[in-house]
């Protein structure tokens, strides 16, 4: 929601990129562990972004509520000023 990149990065990618081609051959349990870690990271990131979106939606609603309130006050004052000017 915010459009800015997340600061969280999966650490599993760093170790795989720095290894030799021999070390990239992972066993099934190792591959599953990496997938689980990546999935956990994505879940955490999703949860964080979801909370941020909910917070922004709440702020948006509050700002809209204030806007309507100020608009109504301004409209009321404008009508009151016109009444007073027409009475002069």
Short mmCIF file of N, CA and C in Angstrom, two decimals:
data_model
loop_
_atom_site.label_atom_id
_atom_site.label_comp_id
_atom_site.label_asym_id
_atom_site.label_seq_id
_atom_site.Cartn_x
_atom_site.Cartn_y
_atom_site.Cartn_z
N UNK A 1 0.80 -1.20 0.00
CA UNK A 1 0.00 0.00 0.00
C UNK A 1 0.84 1.26 0.00
N UNK A 2 1.94 1.17 0.62
CA UNK A 2 2.73 2.38 0.76
C UNK A 2 3.58 2.66 -0.46
N UNK A 3 3.84 1.67 -1.29
CA UNK A 3 4.64 1.86 -2.47
C UNK A 3 6.13 1.88 -2.23
N UNK A 4 6.54 1.72 -1.01
CA UNK A 4 7.97 1.71 -0.72
C UNK A 4 8.42 0.27 -0.49
N UNK A 5 9.66 -0.05 -0.90
CA UNK A 5 10.13 -1.43 -0.75
C UNK A 5 10.29 -1.81 0.72
N UNK A 6 10.07 -3.07 0.97
CA UNK A 6 10.19 -3.57 2.34
C UNK A 6 11.66 -3.71 2.71
N UNK A 7 11.95 -3.57 3.99
CA UNK A 7 13.33 -3.71 4.47
C UNK A 7 13.67 -5.16 4.75
N UNK A 8 12.66 -6.02 4.79
CA UNK A 8 12.90 -7.43 5.08
C UNK A 8 13.40 -8.13 3.82
N UNK A 9 14.41 -8.96 3.98
CA UNK A 9 14.95 -9.72 2.85
C UNK A 9 15.22 -11.14 3.32
N UNK A 10 14.88 -12.11 2.49
CA UNK A 10 15.18 -13.49 2.89
C UNK A 10 16.67 -13.73 2.87
N UNK A 11 17.18 -14.33 3.93
CA UNK A 11 18.61 -14.58 4.03
C UNK A 11 19.02 -15.83 3.26
N UNK A 12 18.07 -16.68 2.93
CA UNK A 12 18.41 -17.93 2.25
C UNK A 12 18.97 -17.68 0.86
N UNK A 13 18.58 -16.61 0.22
CA UNK A 13 19.07 -16.33 -1.13
C UNK A 13 20.55 -15.95 -1.14
N UNK A 14 20.99 -15.30 -0.10
CA UNK A 14 22.38 -14.87 -0.06
C UNK A 14 23.33 -16.05 -0.01
N UNK A 15 23.01 -17.04 0.79
CA UNK A 15 23.91 -18.18 0.93
C UNK A 15 23.96 -19.01 -0.35
N UNK A 16 22.85 -19.12 -1.05
CA UNK A 16 22.83 -19.91 -2.28
C UNK A 16 23.62 -19.21 -3.38
N UNK A 17 23.57 -17.90 -3.43
CA UNK A 17 24.25 -17.16 -4.49
C UNK A 17 25.77 -17.19 -4.32
N UNK A 18 26.25 -17.32 -3.11
CA UNK A 18 27.69 -17.26 -2.88
C UNK A 18 28.36 -18.64 -2.96
N UNK A 19 27.59 -19.69 -3.07
CA UNK A 19 28.15 -21.04 -3.07
C UNK A 19 28.67 -21.47 -4.43
N UNK A 20 29.39 -22.58 -4.44
CA UNK A 20 29.88 -23.14 -5.69
C UNK A 20 28.75 -23.93 -6.33
N UNK A 21 28.87 -24.28 -7.62
CA UNK A 21 27.81 -25.07 -8.26
C UNK A 21 27.53 -26.39 -7.53
N UNK A 22 28.54 -26.98 -6.93
CA UNK A 22 28.35 -28.24 -6.19
C UNK A 22 27.43 -28.03 -4.99
N UNK A 23 27.58 -26.88 -4.30
CA UNK A 23 26.78 -26.65 -3.10
C UNK A 23 25.34 -26.27 -3.44
N UNK A 24 25.05 -25.97 -4.70
CA UNK A 24 23.69 -25.62 -5.10
C UNK A 24 22.82 -26.86 -5.24
N UNK A 25 23.44 -28.04 -5.32
CA UNK A 25 22.66 -29.27 -5.41
C UNK A 25 22.17 -29.62 -4.01
N UNK A 26 20.90 -29.32 -3.77
CA UNK A 26 20.33 -29.53 -2.44
C UNK A 26 19.56 -30.83 -2.40
N UNK A 27 19.50 -31.40 -1.24
CA UNK A 27 18.68 -32.59 -1.05
C UNK A 27 17.23 -32.14 -0.94
N UNK A 28 16.31 -33.09 -1.03
CA UNK A 28 14.89 -32.75 -0.91
C UNK A 28 14.57 -32.10 0.44
N UNK A 29 15.06 -32.63 1.55
CA UNK A 29 14.77 -31.97 2.84
C UNK A 29 15.31 -30.54 2.89
N UNK A 30 16.52 -30.32 2.34
CA UNK A 30 17.08 -28.97 2.32
C UNK A 30 16.23 -28.04 1.45
N UNK A 31 15.80 -28.56 0.31
CA UNK A 31 14.95 -27.76 -0.58
C UNK A 31 13.63 -27.42 0.11
N UNK A 32 13.05 -28.39 0.77
CA UNK A 32 11.80 -28.15 1.49
C UNK A 32 11.99 -27.13 2.60
N UNK A 33 13.11 -27.23 3.30
CA UNK A 33 13.40 -26.25 4.36
C UNK A 33 13.52 -24.84 3.79
N UNK A 34 14.18 -24.73 2.66
CA UNK A 34 14.32 -23.41 2.02
C UNK A 34 12.96 -22.88 1.59
N UNK A 35 12.14 -23.75 1.02
CA UNK A 35 10.79 -23.33 0.61
C UNK A 35 9.99 -22.89 1.82
N UNK A 36 10.11 -23.64 2.92
CA UNK A 36 9.39 -23.27 4.15
C UNK A 36 9.87 -21.91 4.67
N UNK A 37 11.18 -21.70 4.65
CA UNK A 37 11.73 -20.41 5.10
C UNK A 37 11.23 -19.27 4.23
N UNK A 38 11.26 -19.49 2.92
CA UNK A 38 10.79 -18.45 1.99
C UNK A 38 9.30 -18.18 2.20
N UNK A 39 8.53 -19.24 2.39
CA UNK A 39 7.10 -19.09 2.62
C UNK A 39 6.84 -18.33 3.92
N UNK A 40 7.60 -18.66 4.95
CA UNK A 40 7.45 -17.97 6.24
C UNK A 40 7.79 -16.49 6.09
N UNK A 41 8.85 -16.20 5.35
CA UNK A 41 9.22 -14.81 5.09
C UNK A 41 8.10 -14.08 4.36
N UNK A 42 7.55 -14.71 3.32
CA UNK A 42 6.47 -14.08 2.56
C UNK A 42 5.23 -13.88 3.41
N UNK A 43 4.92 -14.83 4.28
CA UNK A 43 3.78 -14.68 5.18
C UNK A 43 3.99 -13.49 6.12
N UNK A 44 5.19 -13.38 6.65
CA UNK A 44 5.51 -12.27 7.55
C UNK A 44 5.39 -10.94 6.82
N UNK A 45 5.94 -10.89 5.63
CA UNK A 45 5.87 -9.66 4.83
C UNK A 45 4.42 -9.33 4.48
N UNK A 46 3.64 -10.33 4.10
CA UNK A 46 2.23 -10.12 3.78
C UNK A 46 1.48 -9.56 4.99
N UNK A 47 1.72 -10.15 6.15
CA UNK A 47 1.05 -9.70 7.37
C UNK A 47 1.41 -8.24 7.67
N UNK A 48 2.69 -7.91 7.53
CA UNK A 48 3.15 -6.55 7.78
C UNK A 48 2.49 -5.56 6.82
N UNK A 49 2.46 -5.91 5.54
CA UNK A 49 1.85 -5.03 4.54
C UNK A 49 0.34 -4.91 4.74
N UNK A 50 -0.29 -6.01 5.15
CA UNK A 50 -1.73 -5.98 5.41
C UNK A 50 -2.04 -5.03 6.57
N UNK A 51 -1.24 -5.10 7.63
CA UNK A 51 -1.44 -4.18 8.77
C UNK A 51 -1.24 -2.73 8.34
N UNK A 52 -0.23 -2.49 7.51
CA UNK A 52 0.03 -1.13 7.03
C UNK A 52 -1.14 -0.63 6.18
N UNK A 53 -1.68 -1.50 5.33
CA UNK A 53 -2.83 -1.12 4.50
C UNK A 53 -4.05 -0.79 5.37
N UNK A 54 -4.28 -1.60 6.39
CA UNK A 54 -5.41 -1.36 7.29
C UNK A 54 -5.23 -0.03 8.02
N UNK A 55 -4.01 0.25 8.44
CA UNK A 55 -3.72 1.52 9.13
C UNK A 55 -3.98 2.70 8.19
N UNK A 56 -3.52 2.59 6.94
CA UNK A 56 -3.72 3.67 5.97
C UNK A 56 -5.20 3.85 5.64
N UNK A 57 -5.94 2.75 5.55
CA UNK A 57 -7.38 2.84 5.28
C UNK A 57 -8.09 3.56 6.42
N UNK A 58 -7.68 3.28 7.66
CA UNK A 58 -8.26 3.95 8.82
C UNK A 58 -7.94 5.44 8.79
N UNK A 59 -6.69 5.77 8.47
CA UNK A 59 -6.30 7.18 8.37
C UNK A 59 -7.08 7.89 7.27
N UNK A 60 -7.27 7.22 6.14
CA UNK A 60 -8.02 7.80 5.03
C UNK A 60 -9.45 8.11 5.46
N UNK A 61 -10.09 7.17 6.14
CA UNK A 61 -11.45 7.37 6.62
C UNK A 61 -11.53 8.56 7.57
N UNK A 62 -10.56 8.65 8.45
CA UNK A 62 -10.53 9.76 9.42
C UNK A 62 -10.35 11.10 8.71
N UNK A 63 -9.47 11.15 7.72
CA UNK A 63 -9.24 12.38 6.97
C UNK A 63 -10.51 12.78 6.20
N UNK A 64 -11.18 11.79 5.60
CA UNK A 64 -12.43 12.08 4.88
C UNK A 64 -13.49 12.62 5.83
N UNK A 65 -13.56 12.06 7.02
CA UNK A 65 -14.53 12.52 8.02
C UNK A 65 -14.25 13.97 8.40
N UNK A 66 -12.97 14.30 8.60
CA UNK A 66 -12.61 15.69 8.92
C UNK A 66 -12.93 16.62 7.75
N UNK A 67 -12.67 16.17 6.54
CA UNK A 67 -12.96 16.99 5.37
C UNK A 67 -14.44 17.33 5.31
N UNK A 68 -15.30 16.34 5.50
CA UNK A 68 -16.75 16.58 5.47
C UNK A 68 -17.14 17.55 6.58
N UNK A 69 -16.58 17.36 7.76
CA UNK A 69 -16.90 18.24 8.88
C UNK A 69 -16.50 19.69 8.57
N UNK A 70 -15.30 19.89 8.04
CA UNK A 70 -14.85 21.25 7.71
C UNK A 70 -15.66 21.84 6.56
N UNK A 71 -16.02 21.00 5.60
CA UNK A 71 -16.84 21.48 4.48
C UNK A 71 -18.19 21.96 4.99
N UNK A 72 -18.82 21.18 5.87
CA UNK A 72 -20.12 21.57 6.42
C UNK A 72 -20.01 22.86 7.22
N UNK A 73 -18.94 23.00 8.00
CA UNK A 73 -18.74 24.24 8.77
C UNK A 73 -18.56 25.42 7.83
N UNK A 74 -17.76 25.26 6.80
CA UNK A 74 -17.51 26.32 5.83
C UNK A 74 -18.80 26.71 5.11
N UNK A 75 -19.57 25.73 4.72
CA UNK A 75 -20.84 25.97 4.03
C UNK A 75 -21.79 26.75 4.94
N UNK A 76 -21.87 26.33 6.20
CA UNK A 76 -22.73 27.02 7.17
C UNK A 76 -22.31 28.46 7.39
N UNK A 77 -21.01 28.69 7.51
CA UNK A 77 -20.50 30.06 7.69
C UNK A 77 -20.79 30.91 6.46
N UNK A 78 -20.64 30.33 5.29
CA UNK A 78 -20.89 31.05 4.04
C UNK A 78 -22.36 31.49 3.98
N UNK A 79 -23.28 30.61 4.31
CA UNK A 79 -24.71 30.94 4.32
C UNK A 79 -24.98 32.05 5.34
N UNK A 80 -24.38 31.92 6.50
CA UNK A 80 -24.57 32.92 7.56
C UNK A 80 -24.06 34.29 7.12
N UNK A 81 -22.92 34.31 6.43
CA UNK A 81 -22.37 35.59 5.94
C UNK A 81 -23.30 36.21 4.90
N UNK A 82 -23.84 35.40 4.01
CA UNK A 82 -24.76 35.91 2.99
C UNK A 82 -26.03 36.47 3.62
N UNK A 83 -26.51 35.83 4.67
CA UNK A 83 -27.70 36.33 5.38
C UNK A 83 -27.41 37.70 5.98
N UNK A 84 -26.25 37.83 6.62
CA UNK A 84 -25.91 39.10 7.27
C UNK A 84 -25.69 40.21 6.24
N UNK A 85 -25.07 39.88 5.10
CA UNK A 85 -24.83 40.88 4.06
C UNK A 85 -26.16 41.34 3.46
N UNK A 86 -27.09 40.41 3.25
CA UNK A 86 -28.37 40.77 2.65
C UNK A 86 -29.24 41.58 3.61
N UNK A 87 -28.98 41.50 4.90
CA UNK A 87 -29.74 42.27 5.88
C UNK A 87 -29.27 43.72 5.95
N UNK A 88 -28.06 43.99 5.44
CA UNK A 88 -27.52 45.35 5.51
C UNK A 88 -28.17 46.26 4.55
#
